[in-house]
Short mmCIF file of C-alpha atoms and ligand atoms in Angstrom, two decimals:
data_model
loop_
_atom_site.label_atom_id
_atom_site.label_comp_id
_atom_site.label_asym_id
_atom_site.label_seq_id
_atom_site.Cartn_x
_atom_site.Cartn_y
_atom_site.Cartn_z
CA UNK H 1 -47.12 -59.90 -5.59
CA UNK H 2 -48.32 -56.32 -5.68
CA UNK H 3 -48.82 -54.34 -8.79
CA UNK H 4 -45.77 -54.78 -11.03
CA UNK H 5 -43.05 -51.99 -11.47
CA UNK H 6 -42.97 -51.91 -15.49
CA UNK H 7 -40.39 -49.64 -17.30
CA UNK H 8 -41.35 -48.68 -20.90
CA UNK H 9 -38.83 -47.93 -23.56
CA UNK H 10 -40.02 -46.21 -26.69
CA UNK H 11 -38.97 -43.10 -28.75
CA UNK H 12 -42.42 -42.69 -30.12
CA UNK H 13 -44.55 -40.56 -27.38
CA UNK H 14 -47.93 -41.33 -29.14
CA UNK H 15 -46.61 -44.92 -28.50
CA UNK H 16 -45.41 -44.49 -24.70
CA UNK H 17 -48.51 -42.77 -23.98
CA UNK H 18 -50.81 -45.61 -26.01
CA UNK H 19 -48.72 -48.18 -23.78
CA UNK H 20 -48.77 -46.33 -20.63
CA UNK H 21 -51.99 -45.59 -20.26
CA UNK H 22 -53.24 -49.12 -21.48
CA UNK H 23 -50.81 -51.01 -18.38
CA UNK H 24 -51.96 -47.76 -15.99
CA UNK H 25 -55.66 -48.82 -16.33
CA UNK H 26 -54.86 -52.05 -15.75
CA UNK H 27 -53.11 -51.20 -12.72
CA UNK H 28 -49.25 -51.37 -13.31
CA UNK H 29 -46.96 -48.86 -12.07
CA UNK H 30 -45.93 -47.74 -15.21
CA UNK H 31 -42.25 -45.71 -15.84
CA UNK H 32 -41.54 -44.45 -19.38
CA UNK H 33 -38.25 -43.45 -21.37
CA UNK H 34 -37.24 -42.55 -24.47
CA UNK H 35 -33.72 -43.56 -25.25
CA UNK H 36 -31.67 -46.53 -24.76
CA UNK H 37 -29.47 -45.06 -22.24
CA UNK H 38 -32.16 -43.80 -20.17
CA UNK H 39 -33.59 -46.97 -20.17
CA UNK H 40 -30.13 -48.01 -18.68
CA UNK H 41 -30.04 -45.56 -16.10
CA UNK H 42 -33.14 -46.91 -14.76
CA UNK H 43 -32.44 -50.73 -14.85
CA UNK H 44 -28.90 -50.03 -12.90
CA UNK H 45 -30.34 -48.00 -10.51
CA UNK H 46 -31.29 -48.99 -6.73
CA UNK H 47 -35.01 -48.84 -7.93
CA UNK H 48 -35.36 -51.44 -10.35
CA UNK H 49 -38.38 -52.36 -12.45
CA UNK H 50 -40.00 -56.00 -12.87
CA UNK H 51 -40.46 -55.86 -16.20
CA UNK H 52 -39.23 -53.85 -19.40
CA UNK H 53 -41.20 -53.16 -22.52
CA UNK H 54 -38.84 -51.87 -25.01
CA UNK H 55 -38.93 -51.01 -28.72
CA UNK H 56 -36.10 -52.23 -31.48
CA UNK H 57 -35.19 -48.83 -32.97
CA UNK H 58 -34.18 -46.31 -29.85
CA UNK H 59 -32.24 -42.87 -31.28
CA UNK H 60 -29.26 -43.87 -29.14
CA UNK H 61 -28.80 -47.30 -29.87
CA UNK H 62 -30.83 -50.34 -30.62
CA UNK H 63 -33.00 -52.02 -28.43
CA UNK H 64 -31.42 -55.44 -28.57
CA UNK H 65 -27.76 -53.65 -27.31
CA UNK H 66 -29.54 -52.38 -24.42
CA UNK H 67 -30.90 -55.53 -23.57
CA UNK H 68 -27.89 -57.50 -24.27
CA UNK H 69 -26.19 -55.06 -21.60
CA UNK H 70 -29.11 -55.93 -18.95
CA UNK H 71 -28.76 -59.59 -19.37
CA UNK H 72 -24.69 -59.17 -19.00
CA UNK H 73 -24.94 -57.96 -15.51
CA UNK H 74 -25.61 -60.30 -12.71
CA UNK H 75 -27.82 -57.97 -10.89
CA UNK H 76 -30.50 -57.12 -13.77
CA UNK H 77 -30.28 -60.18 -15.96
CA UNK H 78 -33.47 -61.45 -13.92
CA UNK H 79 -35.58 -58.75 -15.67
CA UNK H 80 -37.64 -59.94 -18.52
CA UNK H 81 -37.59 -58.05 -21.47
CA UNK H 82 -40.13 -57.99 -23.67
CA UNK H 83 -39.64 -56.01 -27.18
CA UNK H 84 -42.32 -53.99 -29.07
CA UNK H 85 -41.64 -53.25 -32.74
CA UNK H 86 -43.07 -52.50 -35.94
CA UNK H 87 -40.18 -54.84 -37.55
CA UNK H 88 -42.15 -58.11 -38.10
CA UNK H 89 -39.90 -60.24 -39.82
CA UNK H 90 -38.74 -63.50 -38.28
CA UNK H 91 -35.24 -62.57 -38.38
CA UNK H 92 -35.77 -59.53 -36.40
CA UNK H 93 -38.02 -61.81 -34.27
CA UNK H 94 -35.22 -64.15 -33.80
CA UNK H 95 -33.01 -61.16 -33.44
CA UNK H 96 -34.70 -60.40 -30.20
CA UNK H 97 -34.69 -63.71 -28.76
CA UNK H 98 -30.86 -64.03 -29.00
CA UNK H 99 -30.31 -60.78 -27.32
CA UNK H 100 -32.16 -62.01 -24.69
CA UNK H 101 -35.66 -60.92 -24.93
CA UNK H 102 -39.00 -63.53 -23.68
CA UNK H 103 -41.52 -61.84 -25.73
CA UNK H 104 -42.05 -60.39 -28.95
CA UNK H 105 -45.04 -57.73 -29.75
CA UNK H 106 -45.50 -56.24 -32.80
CA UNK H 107 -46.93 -52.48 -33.84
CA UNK H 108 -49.43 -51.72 -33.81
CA UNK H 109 -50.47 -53.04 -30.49
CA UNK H 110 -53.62 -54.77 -29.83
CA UNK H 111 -54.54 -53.87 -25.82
CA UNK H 112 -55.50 -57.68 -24.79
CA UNK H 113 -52.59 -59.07 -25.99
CA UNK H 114 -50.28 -56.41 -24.70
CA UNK H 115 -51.92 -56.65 -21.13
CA UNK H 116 -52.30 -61.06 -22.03
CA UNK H 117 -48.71 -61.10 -22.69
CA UNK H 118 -47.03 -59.03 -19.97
CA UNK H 119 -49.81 -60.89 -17.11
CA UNK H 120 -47.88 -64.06 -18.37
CA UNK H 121 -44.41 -63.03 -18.42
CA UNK H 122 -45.04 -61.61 -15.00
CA UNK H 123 -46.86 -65.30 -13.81
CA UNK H 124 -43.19 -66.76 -15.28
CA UNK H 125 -41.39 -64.07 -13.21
CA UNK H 126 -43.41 -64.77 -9.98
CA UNK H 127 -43.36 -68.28 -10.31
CA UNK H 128 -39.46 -68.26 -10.83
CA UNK H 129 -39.08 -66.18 -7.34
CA UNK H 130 -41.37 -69.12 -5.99
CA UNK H 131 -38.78 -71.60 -6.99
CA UNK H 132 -35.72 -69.16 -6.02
CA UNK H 133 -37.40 -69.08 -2.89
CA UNK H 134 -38.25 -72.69 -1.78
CA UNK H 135 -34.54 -73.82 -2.72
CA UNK H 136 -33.17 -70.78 -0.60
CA UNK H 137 -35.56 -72.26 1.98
CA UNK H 138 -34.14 -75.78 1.75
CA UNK H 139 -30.71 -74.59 1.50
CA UNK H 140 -30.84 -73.05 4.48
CA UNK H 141 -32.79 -75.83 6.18
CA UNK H 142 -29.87 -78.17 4.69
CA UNK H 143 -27.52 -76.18 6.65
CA UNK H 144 -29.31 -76.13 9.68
CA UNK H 145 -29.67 -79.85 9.74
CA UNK H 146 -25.88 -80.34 8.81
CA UNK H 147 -25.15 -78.44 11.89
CA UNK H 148 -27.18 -79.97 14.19
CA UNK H 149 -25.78 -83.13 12.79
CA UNK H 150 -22.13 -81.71 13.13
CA UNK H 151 -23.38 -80.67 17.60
CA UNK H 152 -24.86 -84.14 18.06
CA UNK H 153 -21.41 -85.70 16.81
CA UNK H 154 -19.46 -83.23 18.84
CA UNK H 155 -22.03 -83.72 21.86
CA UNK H 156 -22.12 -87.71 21.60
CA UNK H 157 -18.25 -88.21 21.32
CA UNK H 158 -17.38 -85.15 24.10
CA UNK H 159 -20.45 -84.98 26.43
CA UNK H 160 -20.78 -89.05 26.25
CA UNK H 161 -16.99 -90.21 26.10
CA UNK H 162 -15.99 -88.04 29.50
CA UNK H 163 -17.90 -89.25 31.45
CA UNK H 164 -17.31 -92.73 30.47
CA UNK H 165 -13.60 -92.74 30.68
CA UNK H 166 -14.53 -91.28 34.18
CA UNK H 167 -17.15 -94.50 35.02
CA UNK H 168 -14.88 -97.05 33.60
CA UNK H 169 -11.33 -95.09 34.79
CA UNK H 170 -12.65 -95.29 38.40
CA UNK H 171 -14.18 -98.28 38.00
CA UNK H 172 -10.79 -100.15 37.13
CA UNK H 173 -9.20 -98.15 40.03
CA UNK H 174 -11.69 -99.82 42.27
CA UNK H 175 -10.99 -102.92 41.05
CA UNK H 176 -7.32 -102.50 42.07
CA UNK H 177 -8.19 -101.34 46.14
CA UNK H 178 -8.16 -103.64 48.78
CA UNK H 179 -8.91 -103.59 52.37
CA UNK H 180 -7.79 -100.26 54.56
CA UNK H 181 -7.14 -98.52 51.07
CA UNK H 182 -10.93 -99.16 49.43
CA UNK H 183 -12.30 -97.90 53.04
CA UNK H 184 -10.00 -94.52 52.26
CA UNK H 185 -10.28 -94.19 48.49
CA UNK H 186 -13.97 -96.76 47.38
CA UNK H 187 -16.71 -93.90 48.62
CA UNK H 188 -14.39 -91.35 46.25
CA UNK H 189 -14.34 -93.72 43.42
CA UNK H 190 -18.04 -94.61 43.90
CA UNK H 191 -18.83 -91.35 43.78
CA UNK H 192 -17.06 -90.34 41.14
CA UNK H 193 -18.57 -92.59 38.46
CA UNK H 194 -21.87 -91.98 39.60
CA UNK H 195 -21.19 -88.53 39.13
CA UNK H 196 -20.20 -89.99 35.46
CA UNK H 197 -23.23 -91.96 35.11
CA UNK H 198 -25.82 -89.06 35.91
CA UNK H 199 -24.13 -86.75 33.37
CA UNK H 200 -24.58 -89.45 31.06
CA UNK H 201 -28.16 -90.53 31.95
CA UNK H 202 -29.18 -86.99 31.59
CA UNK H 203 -27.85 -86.48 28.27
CA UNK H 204 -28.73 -89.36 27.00
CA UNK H 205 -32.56 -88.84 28.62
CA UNK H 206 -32.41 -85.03 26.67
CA UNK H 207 -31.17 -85.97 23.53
CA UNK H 208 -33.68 -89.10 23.54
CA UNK H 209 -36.47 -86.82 24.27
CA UNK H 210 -35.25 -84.34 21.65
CA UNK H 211 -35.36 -87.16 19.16
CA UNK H 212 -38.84 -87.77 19.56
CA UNK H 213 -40.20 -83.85 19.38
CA UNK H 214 -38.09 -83.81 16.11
CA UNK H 215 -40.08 -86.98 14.76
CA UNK H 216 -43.12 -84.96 15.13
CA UNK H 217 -44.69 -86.70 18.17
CA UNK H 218 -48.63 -86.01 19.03
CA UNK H 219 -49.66 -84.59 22.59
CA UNK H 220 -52.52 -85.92 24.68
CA UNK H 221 -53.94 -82.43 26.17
CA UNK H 222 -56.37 -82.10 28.28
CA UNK H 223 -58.26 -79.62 30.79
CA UNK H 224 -56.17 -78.72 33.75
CA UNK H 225 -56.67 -76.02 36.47
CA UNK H 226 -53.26 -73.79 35.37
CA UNK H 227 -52.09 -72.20 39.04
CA UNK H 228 -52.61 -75.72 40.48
CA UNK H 229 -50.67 -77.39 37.90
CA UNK H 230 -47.60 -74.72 38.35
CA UNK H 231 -47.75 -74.91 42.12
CA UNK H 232 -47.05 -78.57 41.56
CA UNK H 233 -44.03 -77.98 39.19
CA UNK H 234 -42.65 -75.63 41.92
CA UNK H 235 -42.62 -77.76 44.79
CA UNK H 236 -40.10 -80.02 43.30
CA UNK H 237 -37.65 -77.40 43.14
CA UNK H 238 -37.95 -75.81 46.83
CA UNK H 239 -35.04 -78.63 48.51
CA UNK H 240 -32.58 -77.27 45.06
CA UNK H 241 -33.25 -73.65 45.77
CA UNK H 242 -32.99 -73.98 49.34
CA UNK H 243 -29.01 -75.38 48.93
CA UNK H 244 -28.79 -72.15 47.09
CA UNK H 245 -30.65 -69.66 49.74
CA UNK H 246 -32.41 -68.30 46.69
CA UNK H 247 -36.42 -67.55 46.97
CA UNK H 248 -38.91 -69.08 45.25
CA UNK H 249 -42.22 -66.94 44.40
CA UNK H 250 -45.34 -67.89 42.86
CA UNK H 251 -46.99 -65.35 42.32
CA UNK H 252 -50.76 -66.32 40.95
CA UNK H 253 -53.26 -65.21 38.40
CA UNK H 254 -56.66 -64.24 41.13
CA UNK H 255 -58.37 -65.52 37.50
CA UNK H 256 -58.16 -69.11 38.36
CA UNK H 257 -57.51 -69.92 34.35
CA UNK H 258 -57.54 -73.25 33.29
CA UNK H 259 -55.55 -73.98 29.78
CA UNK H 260 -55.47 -77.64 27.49
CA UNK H 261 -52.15 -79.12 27.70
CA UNK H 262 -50.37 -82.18 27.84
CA UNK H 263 -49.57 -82.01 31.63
CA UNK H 264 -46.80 -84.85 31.42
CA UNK H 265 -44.88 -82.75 28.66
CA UNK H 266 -45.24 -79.58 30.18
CA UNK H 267 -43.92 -80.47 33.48
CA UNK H 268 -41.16 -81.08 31.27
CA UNK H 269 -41.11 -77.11 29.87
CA UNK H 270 -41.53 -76.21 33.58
CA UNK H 271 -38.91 -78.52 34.96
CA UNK H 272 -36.65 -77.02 32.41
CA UNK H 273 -37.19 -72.93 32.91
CA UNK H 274 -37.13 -73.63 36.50
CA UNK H 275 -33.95 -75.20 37.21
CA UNK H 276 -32.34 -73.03 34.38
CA UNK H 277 -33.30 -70.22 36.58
CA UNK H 278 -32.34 -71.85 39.62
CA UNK H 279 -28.92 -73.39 38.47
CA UNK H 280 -27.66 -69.61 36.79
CA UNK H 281 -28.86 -67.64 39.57
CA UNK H 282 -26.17 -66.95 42.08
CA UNK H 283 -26.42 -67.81 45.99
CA UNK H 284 -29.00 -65.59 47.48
CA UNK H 285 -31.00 -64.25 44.21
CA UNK H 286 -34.68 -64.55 43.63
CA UNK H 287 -36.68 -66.85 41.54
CA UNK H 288 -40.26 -65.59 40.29
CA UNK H 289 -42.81 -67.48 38.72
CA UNK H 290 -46.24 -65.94 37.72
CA UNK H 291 -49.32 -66.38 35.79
CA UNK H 292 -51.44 -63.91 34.19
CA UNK H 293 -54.06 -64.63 32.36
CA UNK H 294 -56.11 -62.08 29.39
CA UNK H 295 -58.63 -62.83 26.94
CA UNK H 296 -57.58 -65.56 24.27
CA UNK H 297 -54.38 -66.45 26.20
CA UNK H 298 -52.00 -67.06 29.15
CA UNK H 299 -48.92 -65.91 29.76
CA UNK H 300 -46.85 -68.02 32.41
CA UNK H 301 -43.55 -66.29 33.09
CA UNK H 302 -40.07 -67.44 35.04
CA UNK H 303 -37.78 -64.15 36.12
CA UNK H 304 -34.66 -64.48 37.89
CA UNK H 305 -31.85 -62.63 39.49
CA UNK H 306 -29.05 -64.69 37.65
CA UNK H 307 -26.26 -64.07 35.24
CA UNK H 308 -28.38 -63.04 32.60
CA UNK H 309 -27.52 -64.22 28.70
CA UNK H 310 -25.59 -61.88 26.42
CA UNK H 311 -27.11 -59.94 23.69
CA UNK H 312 -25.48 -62.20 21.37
CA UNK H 313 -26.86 -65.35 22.65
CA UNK H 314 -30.26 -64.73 23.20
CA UNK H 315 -31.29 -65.76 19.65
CA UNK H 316 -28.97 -68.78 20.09
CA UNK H 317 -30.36 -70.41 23.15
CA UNK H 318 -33.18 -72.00 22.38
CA UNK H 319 -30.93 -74.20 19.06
CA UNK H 320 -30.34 -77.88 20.76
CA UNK H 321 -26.91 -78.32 22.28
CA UNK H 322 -26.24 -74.29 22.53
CA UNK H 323 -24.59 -73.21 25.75
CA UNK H 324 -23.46 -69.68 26.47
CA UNK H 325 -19.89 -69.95 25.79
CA UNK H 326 -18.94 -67.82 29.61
CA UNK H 327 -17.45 -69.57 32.22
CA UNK H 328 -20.30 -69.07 35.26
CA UNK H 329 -22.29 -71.08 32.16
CA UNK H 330 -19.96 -73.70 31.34
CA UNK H 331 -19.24 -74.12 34.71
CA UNK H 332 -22.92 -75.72 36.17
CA UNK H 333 -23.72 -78.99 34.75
CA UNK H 334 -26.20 -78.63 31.55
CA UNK H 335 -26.90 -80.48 27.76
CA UNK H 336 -27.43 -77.22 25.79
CA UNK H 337 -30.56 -79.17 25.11
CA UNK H 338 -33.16 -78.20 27.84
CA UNK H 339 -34.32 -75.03 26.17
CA UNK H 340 -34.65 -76.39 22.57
CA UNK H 341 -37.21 -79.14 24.00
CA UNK H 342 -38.89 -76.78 25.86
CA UNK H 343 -39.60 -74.56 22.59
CA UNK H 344 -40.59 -77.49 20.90
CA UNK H 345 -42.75 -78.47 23.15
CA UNK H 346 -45.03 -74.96 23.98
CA UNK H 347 -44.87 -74.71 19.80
CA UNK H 348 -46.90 -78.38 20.20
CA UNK H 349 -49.42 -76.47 22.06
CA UNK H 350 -49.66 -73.29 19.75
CA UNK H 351 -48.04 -71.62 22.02
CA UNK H 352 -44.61 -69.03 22.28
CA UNK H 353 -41.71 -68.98 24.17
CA UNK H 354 -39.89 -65.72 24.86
CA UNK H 355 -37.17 -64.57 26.41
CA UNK H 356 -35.83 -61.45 27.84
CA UNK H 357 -32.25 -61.17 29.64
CA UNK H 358 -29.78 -58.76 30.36
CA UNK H 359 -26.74 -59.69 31.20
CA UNK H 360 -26.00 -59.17 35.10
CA UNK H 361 -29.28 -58.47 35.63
CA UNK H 362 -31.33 -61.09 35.05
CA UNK H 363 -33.57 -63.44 32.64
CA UNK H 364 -37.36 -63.63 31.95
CA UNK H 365 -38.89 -66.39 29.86
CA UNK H 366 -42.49 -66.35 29.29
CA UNK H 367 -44.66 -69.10 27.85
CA UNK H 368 -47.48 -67.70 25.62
CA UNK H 369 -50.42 -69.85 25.34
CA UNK H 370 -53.56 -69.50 23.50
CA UNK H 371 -57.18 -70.42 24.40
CA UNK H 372 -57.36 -68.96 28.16
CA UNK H 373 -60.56 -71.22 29.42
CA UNK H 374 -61.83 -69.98 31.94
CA UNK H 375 -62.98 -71.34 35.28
CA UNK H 376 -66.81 -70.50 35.56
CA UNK H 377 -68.24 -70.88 38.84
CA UNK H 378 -71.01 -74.10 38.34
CA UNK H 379 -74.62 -72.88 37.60
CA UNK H 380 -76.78 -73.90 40.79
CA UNK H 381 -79.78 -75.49 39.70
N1 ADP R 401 -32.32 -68.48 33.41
C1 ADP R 401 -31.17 -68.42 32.74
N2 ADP R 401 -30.23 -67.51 33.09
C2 ADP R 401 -29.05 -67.43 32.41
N3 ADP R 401 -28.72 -68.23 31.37
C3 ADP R 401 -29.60 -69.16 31.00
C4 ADP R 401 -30.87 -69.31 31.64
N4 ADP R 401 -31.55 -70.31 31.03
C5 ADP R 401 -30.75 -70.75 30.05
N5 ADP R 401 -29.57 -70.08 30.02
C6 ADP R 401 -28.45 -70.26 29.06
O1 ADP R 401 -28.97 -70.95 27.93
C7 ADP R 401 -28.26 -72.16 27.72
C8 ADP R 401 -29.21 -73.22 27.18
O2 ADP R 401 -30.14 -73.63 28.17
P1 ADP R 401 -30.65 -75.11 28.20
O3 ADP R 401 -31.05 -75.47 26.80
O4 ADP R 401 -31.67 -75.28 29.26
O5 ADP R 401 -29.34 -75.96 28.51
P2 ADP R 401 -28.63 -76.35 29.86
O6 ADP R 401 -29.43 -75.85 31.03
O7 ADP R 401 -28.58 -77.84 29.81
O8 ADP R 401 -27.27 -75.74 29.79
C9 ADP R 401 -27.65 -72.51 29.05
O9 ADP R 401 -26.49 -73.27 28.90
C10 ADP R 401 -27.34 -71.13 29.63
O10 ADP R 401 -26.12 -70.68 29.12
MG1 MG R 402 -31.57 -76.40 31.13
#
């Protein structure tokens, strides 16, 4: 936390002054007032303190009013208040406690306590915001998990179900054809439900795989020549980009880098940015893939000419099961799930996945990974 924002609250000016320049030395940002409804001002206004230090007997009203006003209203109540008075009696003690005071210091005031006292209350205060904190943390984490839950239910019963009332609809249809009528209609039907059964396998082999990242699954890295490796990833994609007349660049890093990865996983990443690019890029666009490489990292980036995401789904796309809700999206076969195990997966390497889109235009996603190696030409000996 950086230096507290105290606000003190005394009528005496020998006092304010003793106090102020006591919590000043000590580093405090120190505010000082002299009535009760100054004091007020202050705690309602946009710049609140951390901590008040006020005294019993203001000329405006008594100390234990104000704070009985700050602890009434929601948006100050969280401000300890610690009183300062020359009123030592246990009653007035007690008096300060019910109006909602956590400390009690009485006149005249001895410097370590004063500075022992507040350093606590503020360790209370900090320690509160920890706690604050970690549940808003796990709150939102809750959430998170209750709507992936909610997707997987929704994916499982929708994305599953269709295509098995397809497989076993067909299927039973087939059963029914005989002789010149399964020559006309049995290729259809075949077709058909393995049409259904690849929709399914690939679901089933993304949300499988997304399983296991989620489980927190190791890697098994190791050294691998980076433009070879990408070449490789490529190739498997030049028969789907053909169908689709689009181009298919590499363009290389002349660096030769070499980075540590688990090569069976991040065909996976590859496989994934590749086809994405491929599958919402348009007859006739342009696919780029390049590497770069600078010192500490590697950058390995996939541009297209495609659709392009909206503004308002570029934060979205990388959740599991998240498809841009357009129709030249929902219309090309896809899980919602490629991108989300692709994340996981560069994050498994240290690594970052961006992405940069415009709608119409185009997409880039770049892979940012650390530890560039490079290739050193062998010593001769
Ligand atoms: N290169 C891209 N161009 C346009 N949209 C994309 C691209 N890559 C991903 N998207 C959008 O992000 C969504 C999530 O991608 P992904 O997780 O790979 O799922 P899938 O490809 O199975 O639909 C896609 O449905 C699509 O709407
Ligand atoms: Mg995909």
């Amino acid at each position: 936390m950086t230096k507290a924002d105290l606000l003190i609250v005394d009528d005496s000016t020998t006092n304010l002054s003793l106090l102020s320049g006591i919590l000043g030395e000590n580093g405090y940002v120190v505010r000082t007032v002299e009535s009760g409804y100054d004091a007020l001002e202050v705690v309602f206004s946009k710049n609140k303190p951390d901590l008040i230090m006020m005294d019993v007997v203001l000329p405006d009203m008594s100390g234990y009013d104000v704070c009985e006003q700050i602890k009434a209203d929601e948006a100050t109540q969280h401000i300890p208040v610690v009183f300062i008075s020359a009123l030592d009696e246990t009653a007035d003690i007690l008096r300060a406690f019910e109006a909602g005071g956590v400390d009690y210091v009485t006149k005249p005031v001895n410097r370590l306590e004063v500075v022992a006292r507040i350093e606590n209350q503020l360790t209370l205060l900090a320690q509160r915001r920890e706690l604050e904190e970690h549940y808003r943390r796990e709150l939102d984490r809750y959430e998170y998990v209750n709507q992936m839950r909610e997707r997987f239910v929704h994916s499982a019963t929708h994305d599953l179900k269709n295509p098995l009332h397809l497989i076993s609809g067909y299927a039973s249809l087939l059963l029914e054809v005989d002789g010149a009528e399964y020559d006309e209609v049995g290729h259809k039907y075949v077709n058909l439900i393995l049409e259904g059964a690849n929709k399914m396998k690939m679901l089933v082999a993304d949300m499988l795989d997304l399983a296991q990242m989620s489980t927190g699954s190791y890697i098994n890295p190791s050294r691998v020549a980076l433009n070879g490796f990408i070449e490789s990833c490529i190739s498997n994609f030049s028969i789907m980009a053909r169908q689709k007349s689009i181009t298919l660049d590499f363009v290389r890093s002349p660096d030769a880098p070499a980075v540590f990865i688990d090569t069976a996983r991040f065909e996976r990443v590859m496989d994934n940015l590749i086809s994405n690019a491929i599958k919402y890029t348009p007859n006739g666009g342009e696919v780029e893939i390049s590497t770069a490489a600078a010192q500490g990292f590697v950058v390995i980036a996939v541009r297209d000419t495609g659709s392009g995401i909206p503004e308002d789904d570029i934060p979205h796309v990388f959740e599991a099961f998240y498809r841009v809700r357009k129709r030249e999206h929902r219309d090309i076969d896809g899980t919602g799930l490629g991108l989300s195990i692709a994340k996981a997966i560069v994050e498994m390497h240290n690594g970052q996945l961006e992405l940069e889109s415009e709608q119409g235009v185009g997409s880039e996603f770049r892979i940012i990974l650390p530890g560039w190696i490079q290739n050193q030409p062998k010593k001769k000996r």
